[in-house]
Tab-separated table of C-alpha atoms in Angstrom:
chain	number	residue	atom	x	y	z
C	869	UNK	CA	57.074	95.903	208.090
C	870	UNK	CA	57.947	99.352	208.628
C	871	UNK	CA	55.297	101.346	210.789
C	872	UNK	CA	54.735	104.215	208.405
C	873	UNK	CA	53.058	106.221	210.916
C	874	UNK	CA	55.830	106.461	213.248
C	875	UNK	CA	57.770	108.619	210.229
C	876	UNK	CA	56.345	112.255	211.108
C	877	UNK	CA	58.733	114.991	209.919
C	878	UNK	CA	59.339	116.374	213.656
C	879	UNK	CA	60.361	112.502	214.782
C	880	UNK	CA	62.443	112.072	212.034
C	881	UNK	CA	64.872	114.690	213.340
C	882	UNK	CA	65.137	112.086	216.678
C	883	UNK	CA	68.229	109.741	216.779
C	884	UNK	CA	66.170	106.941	217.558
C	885	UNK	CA	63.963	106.826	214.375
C	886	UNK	CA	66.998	108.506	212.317
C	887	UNK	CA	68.862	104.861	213.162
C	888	UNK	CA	65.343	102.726	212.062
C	889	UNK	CA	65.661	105.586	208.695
C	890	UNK	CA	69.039	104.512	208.010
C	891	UNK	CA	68.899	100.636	209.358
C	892	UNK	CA	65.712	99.414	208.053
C	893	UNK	CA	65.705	96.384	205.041
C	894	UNK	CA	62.969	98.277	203.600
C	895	UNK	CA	63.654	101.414	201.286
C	896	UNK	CA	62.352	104.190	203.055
C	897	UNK	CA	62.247	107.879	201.124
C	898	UNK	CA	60.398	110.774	202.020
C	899	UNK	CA	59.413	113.550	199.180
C	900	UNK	CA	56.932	116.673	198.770
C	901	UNK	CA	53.706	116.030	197.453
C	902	UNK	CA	53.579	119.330	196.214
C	903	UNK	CA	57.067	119.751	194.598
C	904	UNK	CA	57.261	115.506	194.270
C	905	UNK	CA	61.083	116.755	194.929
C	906	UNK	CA	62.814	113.573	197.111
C	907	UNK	CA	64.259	115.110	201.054
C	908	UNK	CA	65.256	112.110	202.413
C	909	UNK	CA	65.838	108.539	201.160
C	910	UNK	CA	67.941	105.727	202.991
C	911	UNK	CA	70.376	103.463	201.387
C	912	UNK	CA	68.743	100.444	201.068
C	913	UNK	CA	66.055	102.931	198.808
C	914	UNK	CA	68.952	104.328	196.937
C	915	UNK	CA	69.752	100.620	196.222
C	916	UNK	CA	66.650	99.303	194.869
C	917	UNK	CA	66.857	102.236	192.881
C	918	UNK	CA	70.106	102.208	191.503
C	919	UNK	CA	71.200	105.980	192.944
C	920	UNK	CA	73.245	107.001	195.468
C	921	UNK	CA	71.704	108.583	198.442
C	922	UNK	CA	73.189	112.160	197.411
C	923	UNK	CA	71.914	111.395	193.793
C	924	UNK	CA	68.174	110.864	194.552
C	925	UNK	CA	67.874	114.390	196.409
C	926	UNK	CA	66.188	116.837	195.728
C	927	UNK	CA	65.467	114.465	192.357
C	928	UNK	CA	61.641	114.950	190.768
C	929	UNK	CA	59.841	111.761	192.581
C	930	UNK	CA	58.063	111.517	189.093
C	931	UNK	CA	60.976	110.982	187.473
C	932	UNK	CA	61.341	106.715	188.819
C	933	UNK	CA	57.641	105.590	187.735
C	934	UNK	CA	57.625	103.541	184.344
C	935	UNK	CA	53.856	103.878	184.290
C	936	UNK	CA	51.629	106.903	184.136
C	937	UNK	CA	48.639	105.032	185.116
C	938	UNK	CA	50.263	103.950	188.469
C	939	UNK	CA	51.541	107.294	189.443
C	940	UNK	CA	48.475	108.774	189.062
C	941	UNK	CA	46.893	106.219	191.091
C	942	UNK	CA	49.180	105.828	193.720
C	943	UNK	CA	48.793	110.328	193.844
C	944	UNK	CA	45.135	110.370	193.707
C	945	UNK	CA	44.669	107.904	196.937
C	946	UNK	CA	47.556	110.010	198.663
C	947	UNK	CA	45.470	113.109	198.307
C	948	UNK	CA	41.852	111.469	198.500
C	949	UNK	CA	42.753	109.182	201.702
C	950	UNK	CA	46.135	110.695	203.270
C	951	UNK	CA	47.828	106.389	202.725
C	952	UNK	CA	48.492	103.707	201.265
C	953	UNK	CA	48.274	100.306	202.617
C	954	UNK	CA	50.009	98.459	200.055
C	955	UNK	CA	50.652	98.991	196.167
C	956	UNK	CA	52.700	97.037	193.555
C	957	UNK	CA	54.480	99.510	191.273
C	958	UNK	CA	56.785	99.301	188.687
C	959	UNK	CA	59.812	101.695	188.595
C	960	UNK	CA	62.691	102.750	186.544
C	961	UNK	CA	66.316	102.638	187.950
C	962	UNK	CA	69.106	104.718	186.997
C	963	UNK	CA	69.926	102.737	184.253
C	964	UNK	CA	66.687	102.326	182.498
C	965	UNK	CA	65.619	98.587	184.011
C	966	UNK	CA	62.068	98.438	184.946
C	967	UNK	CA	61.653	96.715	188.309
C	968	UNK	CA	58.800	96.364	190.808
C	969	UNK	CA	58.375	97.417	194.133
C	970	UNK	CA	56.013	96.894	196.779
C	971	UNK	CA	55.450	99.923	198.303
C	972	UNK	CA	53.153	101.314	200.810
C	973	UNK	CA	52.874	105.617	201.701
C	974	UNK	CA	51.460	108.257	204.080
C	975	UNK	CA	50.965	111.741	204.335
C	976	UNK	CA	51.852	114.043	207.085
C	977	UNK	CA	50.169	116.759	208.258
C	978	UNK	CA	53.304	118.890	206.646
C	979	UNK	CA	52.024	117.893	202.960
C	980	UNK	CA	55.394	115.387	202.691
C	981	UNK	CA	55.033	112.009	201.523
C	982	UNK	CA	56.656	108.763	203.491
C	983	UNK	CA	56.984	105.988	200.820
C	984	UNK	CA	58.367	102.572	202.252
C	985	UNK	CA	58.947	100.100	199.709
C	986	UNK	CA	60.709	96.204	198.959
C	987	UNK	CA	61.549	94.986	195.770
C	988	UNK	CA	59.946	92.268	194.730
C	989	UNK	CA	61.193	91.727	190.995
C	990	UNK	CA	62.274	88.209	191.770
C	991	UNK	CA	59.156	87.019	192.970
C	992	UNK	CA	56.949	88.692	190.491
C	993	UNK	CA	58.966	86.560	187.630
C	994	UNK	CA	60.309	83.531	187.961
C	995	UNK	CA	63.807	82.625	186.743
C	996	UNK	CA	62.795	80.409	183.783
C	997	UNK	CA	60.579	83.670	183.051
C	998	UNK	CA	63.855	85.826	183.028
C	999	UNK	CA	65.983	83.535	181.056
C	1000	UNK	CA	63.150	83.168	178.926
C	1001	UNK	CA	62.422	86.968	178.266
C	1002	UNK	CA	66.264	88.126	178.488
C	1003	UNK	CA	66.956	85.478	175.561
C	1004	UNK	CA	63.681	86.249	173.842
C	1005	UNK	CA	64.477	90.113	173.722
C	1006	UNK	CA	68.308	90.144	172.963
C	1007	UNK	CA	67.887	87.681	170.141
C	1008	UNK	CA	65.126	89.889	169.018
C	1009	UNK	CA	66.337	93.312	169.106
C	1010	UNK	CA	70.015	92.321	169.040
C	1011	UNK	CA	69.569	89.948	165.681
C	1012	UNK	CA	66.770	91.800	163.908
C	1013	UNK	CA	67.790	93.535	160.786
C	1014	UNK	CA	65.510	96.679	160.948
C	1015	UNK	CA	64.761	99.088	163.940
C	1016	UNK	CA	62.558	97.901	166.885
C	1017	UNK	CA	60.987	100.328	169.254
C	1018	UNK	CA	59.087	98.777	172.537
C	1019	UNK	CA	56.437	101.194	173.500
C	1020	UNK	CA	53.101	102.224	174.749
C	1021	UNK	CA	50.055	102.852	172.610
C	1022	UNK	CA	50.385	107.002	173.730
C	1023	UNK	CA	53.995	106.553	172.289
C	1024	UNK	CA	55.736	106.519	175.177
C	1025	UNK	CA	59.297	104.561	174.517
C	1026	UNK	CA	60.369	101.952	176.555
C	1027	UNK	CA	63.471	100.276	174.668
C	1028	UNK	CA	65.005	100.478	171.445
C	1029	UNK	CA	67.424	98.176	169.143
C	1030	UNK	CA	70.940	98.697	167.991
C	1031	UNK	CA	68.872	99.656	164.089
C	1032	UNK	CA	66.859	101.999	165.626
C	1033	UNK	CA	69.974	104.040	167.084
C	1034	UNK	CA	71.958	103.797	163.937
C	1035	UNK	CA	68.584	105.043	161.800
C	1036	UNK	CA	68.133	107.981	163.826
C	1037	UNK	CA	71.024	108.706	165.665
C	1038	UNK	CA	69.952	108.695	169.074
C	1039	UNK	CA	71.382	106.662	171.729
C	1040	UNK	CA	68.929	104.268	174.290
C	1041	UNK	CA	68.946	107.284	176.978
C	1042	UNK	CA	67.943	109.916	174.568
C	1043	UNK	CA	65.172	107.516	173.288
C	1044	UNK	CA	63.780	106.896	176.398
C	1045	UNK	CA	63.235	110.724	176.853
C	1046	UNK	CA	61.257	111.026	173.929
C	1047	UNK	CA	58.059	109.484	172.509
C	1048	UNK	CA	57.125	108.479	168.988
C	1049	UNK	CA	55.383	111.684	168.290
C	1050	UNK	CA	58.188	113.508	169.409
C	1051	UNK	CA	59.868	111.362	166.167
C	1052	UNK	CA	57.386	112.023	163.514
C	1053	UNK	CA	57.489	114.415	160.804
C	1054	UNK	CA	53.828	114.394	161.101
C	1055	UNK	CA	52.862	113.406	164.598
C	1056	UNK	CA	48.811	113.177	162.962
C	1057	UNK	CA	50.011	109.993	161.043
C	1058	UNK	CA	51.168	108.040	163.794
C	1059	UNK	CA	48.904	105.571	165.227
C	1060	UNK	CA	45.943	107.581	164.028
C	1061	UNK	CA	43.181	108.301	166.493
C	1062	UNK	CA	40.716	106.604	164.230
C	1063	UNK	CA	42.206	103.970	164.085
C	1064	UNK	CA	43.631	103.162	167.402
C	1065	UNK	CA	40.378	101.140	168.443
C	1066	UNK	CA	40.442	99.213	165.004
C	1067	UNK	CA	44.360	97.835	165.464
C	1068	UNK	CA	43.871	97.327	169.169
C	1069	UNK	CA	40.958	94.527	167.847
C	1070	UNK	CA	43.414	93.086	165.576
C	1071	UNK	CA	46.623	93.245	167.608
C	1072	UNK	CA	48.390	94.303	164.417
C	1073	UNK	CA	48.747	97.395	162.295
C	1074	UNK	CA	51.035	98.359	159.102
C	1075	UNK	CA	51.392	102.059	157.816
C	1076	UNK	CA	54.164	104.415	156.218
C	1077	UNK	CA	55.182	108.047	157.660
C	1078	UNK	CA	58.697	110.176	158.071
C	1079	UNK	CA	60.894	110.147	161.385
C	1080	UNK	CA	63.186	112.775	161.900
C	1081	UNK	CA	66.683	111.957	162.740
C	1082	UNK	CA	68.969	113.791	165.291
C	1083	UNK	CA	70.703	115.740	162.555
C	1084	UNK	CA	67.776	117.174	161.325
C	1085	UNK	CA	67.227	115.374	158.110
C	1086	UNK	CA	63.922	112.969	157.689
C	1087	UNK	CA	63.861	108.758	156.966
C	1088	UNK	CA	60.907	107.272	155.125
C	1089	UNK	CA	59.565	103.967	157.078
C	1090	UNK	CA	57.435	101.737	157.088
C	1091	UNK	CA	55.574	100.661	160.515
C	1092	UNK	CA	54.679	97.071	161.292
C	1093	UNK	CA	52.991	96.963	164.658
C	1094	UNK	CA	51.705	94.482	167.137
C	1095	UNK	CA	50.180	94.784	170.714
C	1096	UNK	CA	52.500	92.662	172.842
C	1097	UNK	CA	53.071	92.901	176.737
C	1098	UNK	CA	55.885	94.818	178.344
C	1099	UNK	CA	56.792	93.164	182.268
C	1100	UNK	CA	53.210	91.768	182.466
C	1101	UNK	CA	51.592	95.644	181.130
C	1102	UNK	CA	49.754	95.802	177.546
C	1103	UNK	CA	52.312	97.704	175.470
C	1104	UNK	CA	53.216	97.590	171.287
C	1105	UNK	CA	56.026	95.959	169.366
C	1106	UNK	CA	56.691	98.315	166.196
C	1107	UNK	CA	58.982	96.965	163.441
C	1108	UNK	CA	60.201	99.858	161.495
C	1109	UNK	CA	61.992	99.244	157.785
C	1110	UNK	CA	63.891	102.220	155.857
C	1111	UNK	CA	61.757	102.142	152.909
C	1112	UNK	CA	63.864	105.382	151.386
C	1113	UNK	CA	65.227	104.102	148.356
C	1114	UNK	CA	62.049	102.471	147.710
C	1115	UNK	CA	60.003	105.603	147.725
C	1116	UNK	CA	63.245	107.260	145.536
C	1117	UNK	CA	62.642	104.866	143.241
């Protein structure tokens, strides 16, 4: 494994270390705990995540995590104990895949962060698992005849059908920058504080609001939810029918 201690900020600058930086099999990227902007990150880094070297710097550290929990974990024990020993997280790359790393961290007396990390996506799932969920998911949201969105219960989105781009207008990427509430007409009427508790008992939950679409102009739905899991994390299915005509009518 890579000694994370030996990655100071003055030994960096030595040839020695600069050649273990650049040579290692492990990703190795350094950022500002601060800022969370990304100084340094070596190729085989840049490869697990999907960017090229010149790409990830100076990007926001924050930007890669796919779960808030996690990244709040993984800052509170850099700030609380100065490392981390060893932590599986998952991570977006470039293109919007979730993947997981394992990933261990330590802080330098100059406030920047050393983050080491392997992927270890293969190992987490096995391949039946993949072929299983890959034809699972692309027969679902590439057959189904109304929009699906994939996200958390705080509305955070995590993928989106071909439906759910022609309803609204946005593409995947633009999706994935935005949450449900950010959607809603009425943000108050989407998964309802009140009764949060009451459809995570059930697993299931069935209501009507208005989206907005890109071009400014609303869609009534209809919601049909479900608590599913997400690459092994508690996350919601939600169905989502165009129930204009029927309201018109």
């Amino acid at each position: 494994g890579v000694v994370l201690s030996a990655f100071s900020s003055q030994i960096l600058q030595e040839r020695h270390y600069r050649e273990i930086f650049e040579t290692s099999r492990a990703g190795i990227l350094t950022f500002n705990l601060e800022t969370q902007k990304v100084l340094t990150v070596n190729k085989e880094a840049a490869d697990i995540l999907g960017y090229s070297s010149a790409e990830m710097t100076d990007q926001d550290f924050t930007e890669i995590w796919f779960d808030n929990g996690q990244e709040m974990r993984f800052m509170k024990a850099l700030r609380h104990d100065g490392k981390i020993k060893e932590m599986e997280m998952a991570l977006r790359r470039k293109d919007r895949t979730v993947i997981w790393v394992f990933a261990a961290a330590a802080l330098t007396k100059e406030g920047l962060v050393v983050c080491s990390m392997i992927d270890i996506t293969e190992s987490k799932r096995t391949k039946d698992e993949l072929i299983e969920s890959e034809l699972r998911y692309r027969t679902l949201f590439d057959g189904a005849s109304d929009a699906i969105i994939l996200h958390d219960i705080d509305g955070k989105i995590f993928e989106t059908n071909v439906i759910a781009s022609r309803y609204l207008g946005y593409t995947k990427k633009e999706f994935m920058h935005k949450t449900l509430y950010d959607l809603a007409v009425h943000p108050d009427t989407m998964f309802p504080k009140e009764d949060v508790e009451q459809f995570l008992a059930r697993g299931h939950i069935l209501f009507e609001t208005d989206l907005k679409k890109k071009d400014g102009s609303t869609l009534s739905v209809e919601f049909s939810s479900r608590v599913t899991e997400y690459f092994g994390m508690s996350a919601v299915m939600s169905t989502i029918r165009d129930t204009s005509e029927r309201r018109e009518g």
